[in-house]
Amino acid sequence: MDMLETLKKITQEVNAVSDLATALSIIVKRVKSAMVTHVASVYLLDQQQNCYRLMATEGLNQAAVGKVTLEYAQGLVGQVGLREEPINLENAADHPSYRYFEETGEERYHAFLGVPIMHRRKLLGVLVVQQEESRCFDQSEEAFLVTLSAQLAGVIAHAEVTGLITQLSGSQKVAKCSGIPGSAGIAIGVAVVHSPGVDLSAIPKRMVEAIEEEEMRFLAALQMVRDDIAQAERNFGQSLPKEEGALFDVYLRMLDQHALGGEIVLKIREGYWAQSALAEIINTHIHNFNLLDDPYLKERAMDVKELGIRLLTKLGVSSQIERKYPERTILVGEEVTAALLMEVPRECLVGVVSVRGSANSHLAIVARSMGIPTVVGALDLPVLQLEGRELIVDGYRGEIISNPNREMRQQYEQMVLRDQSLQAELQQVRDQEAVMLGGHKIGLWLNTGLVTDASLLLDQSVEGVGLYRTEMAFMLRDRFPSEKEQEVIYRRQLEAFAPRPVNMRTLDIGGDKVLSYFPIYEENPFLGWRGIRVTLDHPEIFMVQIRAMLKASVGLNNLRIMLPMISTVFEVEEALRLIHRSFVEVSEEGFDIVMPSVGAMIEVPAAVYQILEIATRVDFISVGTNDLTQYMLAVDRNNPRVANLYHSYHPAVLKALQIIINAARAVGKPSSVCGEMAGDPVGALLLVAMGYDALSMSAAHLLKVKWLLRKISFAQAQSILREVLAMDNAQVIHSHLELLLAKQGLDGLLGPM
Ligand code: PEP
Ligand code: MG
């Protein structure tokens, strides 16, 4: 078998197990045999004790497993870890760092190759192979071990957390998993796992009480699938060649009480939810078939999967309806979307955890605007094991804790109380003016549209809506809303804020915002068909939306229109042409409307460099820092793997923001910022110092921003900006700001790095 095939097989096999010990023992077994060596071992780094522990071995004395430990920098293993690179030695004992442990019985082995196991820049441990003869492992062997280690690191990290979580019932061990802070705050509640559609590998392990009902439900689904197959056989059986025709019989036999069907029923009788029982049995069979080298038997894995999916589909219909959410629901999922969040009744939802996503994904933005503590990008979270477990979501540090002990629980309850008192303090600036020390006035605007309930904070200092995201109304339906439906929705929004202006953004779909009824499949959705690009290609969608906005504004006249994702002047001109056309049409239909101001969003670097050309064509400019940061830094705002590179305080982003405001002011066009940076108190401070005099943010951030701005003078803000602009990297800028605020007793207000 070639290397790639071997690698793939080992990774697959290890991936299929959920506990660390089994995963590691498979790794050492397979590595030893694939590399034809005498010893393969895994040492894992114990962060708390600061030592390596022998966790699995093939070749060394089994009694040493779990017992032999090495201090952090000790021995050859320690050297591999310290250097974070492979060490390949002909004779290990010759190396000055060599340490011999009697209990392992390793004195016989001369050749040594150790490679670090790195996961997201963190050292997890060291993978070692040894051989009796003195010899150097060759380049291809070294490459094999390095590749394998890189592939397995994620699996090991995942198995570590999963293992802890599955052992938890009864034990006192706390399991922790880290992600990215998505929305600040602490939530203590019960996990409800979202499983999308019919994916066999994404079914949560759930127990039920009504076992008999569950069995009946499964048997009904089984019968439906049998009927479907029998029907298909009647339809096609005669016309198919004999071999293909026989497949129907194979399927029917597999579903038999003595085969898969029976196994699943037995599992259900153990108390499992039908879907969980089904997934477990089917996945085990698929896994076993896949381990075989026989291509014919591998094909059978596909058959089992096909049947599993059919059964799951039949079961799915009946389970949608019965979803109940506990009082303190923590919604957990592989990819929780903003729309999914809306499915949980607001009064039950206390926290959210998503494996995918990053601090500026739309999910995080929605969660922040709703004030729901959220962790995103929790890549190692064993989602399917969490159903029904008590969890703590720490939205400040980006951590999820399962099975908290009493001490920990108390500590978090304390934090909840502290948050409540900070909120109370912030309430003091409610209805006060957004004026800096010394009198400089800032316009504070709201971002709306993501949350369905309109119980928005109507602080008297709010000047209007700086960004109304229209896409939510589209996302919550199963078809495009009609002109009349849109008109009603927009009217409600315009009325709620009149006479204050409302900036309505035209439909901004694509990227991570998809409509189920208008799917867009792309390799690079953030560089693809997004925002204005979609709507200009579909003027019928665009015009209907503009017409609805115009009609909704009759008598209120507080509408302003904003265009997302502008990257060329042509897009601005084309959009303006369509808006004017709609204006004429709607006026001719007899509606008494006034022409709204139209603004362009600056979210793409190209638009920064053409800011003058764009600004002269529109009435105002609104900067979307979320996308601008993503595109300036080439960092997908939704990808947790690169989340550590996403910084709105990056010097390049700050410089771009300065260029925009300078140009807009030069041509006398009002400009504001409506990305998340405007709602981060320190970001707001920098923006104000640059010259932006209007900031738009979600209601959840308004008081914090106002509170900080009222404590600082414009001159102070400018001097901070000058210092920051002289710095060359985002980390330094972040720590500098942190220190500065702490000195003034204003710490705790800086957003996550
Ligand atoms: C932005 O990109 O900063 C913005 C406000 O738009 P959205 O987050 O909806 O893409
Ligand atoms: Mg945007």
PDB file of N, CA and C and ligand atoms in Angstrom, residues 362 467 469 505 508 513 530 564-565 601 603 624-628 630-631 637, ligand 2:
ATOM      1  N   HIS A 362     -21.669  36.235  10.873  1.00  0.00           N
ATOM      2  CA  HIS A 362     -22.967  36.843  11.160  1.00  0.00           C
ATOM      3  C   HIS A 362     -23.617  36.253  12.391  1.00  0.00           C
ATOM      4  N   LEU A 467     -27.705  51.183  10.177  1.00  0.00           N
ATOM      5  CA  LEU A 467     -27.676  50.012   9.288  1.00  0.00           C
ATOM      6  C   LEU A 467     -28.847  49.115   9.632  1.00  0.00           C
ATOM      7  N   ARG A 469     -30.214  45.765   8.409  1.00  0.00           N
ATOM      8  CA  ARG A 469     -29.851  44.644   7.535  1.00  0.00           C
ATOM      9  C   ARG A 469     -31.134  43.976   7.057  1.00  0.00           C
ATOM     10  N   ARG A 505     -30.243  48.916   4.111  1.00  0.00           N
ATOM     11  CA  ARG A 505     -29.262  48.377   3.174  1.00  0.00           C
ATOM     12  C   ARG A 505     -29.962  47.425   2.208  1.00  0.00           C
ATOM     13  N   ASP A 508     -28.129  41.920   1.090  1.00  0.00           N
ATOM     14  CA  ASP A 508     -26.707  41.563   1.098  1.00  0.00           C
ATOM     15  C   ASP A 508     -26.566  40.075   1.383  1.00  0.00           C
ATOM     16  N   LYS A 513     -24.185  34.303   4.305  1.00  0.00           N
ATOM     17  CA  LYS A 513     -25.633  34.497   4.445  1.00  0.00           C
ATOM     18  C   LYS A 513     -26.339  33.898   3.237  1.00  0.00           C
ATOM     19  N   ARG A 530     -21.888  38.166  -4.157  1.00  0.00           N
ATOM     20  CA  ARG A 530     -22.307  38.711  -2.852  1.00  0.00           C
ATOM     21  C   ARG A 530     -22.915  40.082  -3.029  1.00  0.00           C
ATOM     22  N   PRO A 564     -24.436  47.658  -0.405  1.00  0.00           N
ATOM     23  CA  PRO A 564     -23.348  46.859   0.167  1.00  0.00           C
ATOM     24  C   PRO A 564     -22.368  46.323  -0.883  1.00  0.00           C
ATOM     25  N   MET A 565     -21.141  46.077  -0.472  1.00  0.00           N
ATOM     26  CA  MET A 565     -20.132  45.377  -1.288  1.00  0.00           C
ATOM     27  C   MET A 565     -19.764  46.084  -2.592  1.00  0.00           C
ATOM     28  N   MET A 601     -21.577  51.632   0.766  1.00  0.00           N
ATOM     29  CA  MET A 601     -20.779  51.056   1.849  1.00  0.00           C
ATOM     30  C   MET A 601     -19.363  50.845   1.338  1.00  0.00           C
ATOM     31  N   GLU A 603     -16.437  48.559   1.903  1.00  0.00           N
ATOM     32  CA  GLU A 603     -16.108  47.307   2.576  1.00  0.00           C
ATOM     33  C   GLU A 603     -15.022  46.534   1.833  1.00  0.00           C
ATOM     34  N   GLY A 624     -18.125  49.530   6.301  1.00  0.00           N
ATOM     35  CA  GLY A 624     -18.376  48.217   6.913  1.00  0.00           C
ATOM     36  C   GLY A 624     -17.037  47.614   7.301  1.00  0.00           C
ATOM     37  N   THR A 625     -16.640  47.827   8.542  1.00  0.00           N
ATOM     38  CA  THR A 625     -15.293  47.379   8.942  1.00  0.00           C
ATOM     39  C   THR A 625     -15.174  45.858   9.012  1.00  0.00           C
ATOM     40  N   ASN A 626     -16.294  45.167   9.151  1.00  0.00           N
ATOM     41  CA  ASN A 626     -16.193  43.696   9.243  1.00  0.00           C
ATOM     42  C   ASN A 626     -15.645  43.130   7.947  1.00  0.00           C
ATOM     43  N   ASP A 627     -16.262  43.543   6.848  1.00  0.00           N
ATOM     44  CA  ASP A 627     -15.780  43.051   5.567  1.00  0.00           C
ATOM     45  C   ASP A 627     -14.485  43.728   5.163  1.00  0.00           C
ATOM     46  N   LEU A 628     -14.364  45.011   5.465  1.00  0.00           N
ATOM     47  CA  LEU A 628     -13.144  45.714   5.076  1.00  0.00           C
ATOM     48  C   LEU A 628     -11.922  45.028   5.712  1.00  0.00           C
ATOM     49  N   GLN A 630     -11.739  41.899   6.684  1.00  0.00           N
ATOM     50  CA  GLN A 630     -11.592  40.598   6.039  1.00  0.00           C
ATOM     51  C   GLN A 630     -10.866  40.709   4.703  1.00  0.00           C
ATOM     52  N   TYR A 631     -11.262  41.704   3.894  1.00  0.00           N
ATOM     53  CA  TYR A 631     -10.673  41.804   2.561  1.00  0.00           C
ATOM     54  C   TYR A 631      -9.291  42.456   2.569  1.00  0.00           C
ATOM     55  N   ARG A 637     -13.606  36.036   7.460  1.00  0.00           N
ATOM     56  CA  ARG A 637     -14.125  36.413   8.772  1.00  0.00           C
ATOM     57  C   ARG A 637     -14.857  35.265   9.463  1.00  0.00           C
TER      58      ARG A 637
HETATM   59 MG    MG B   2     -20.514  43.703   5.129  1.00  0.00          MG
END
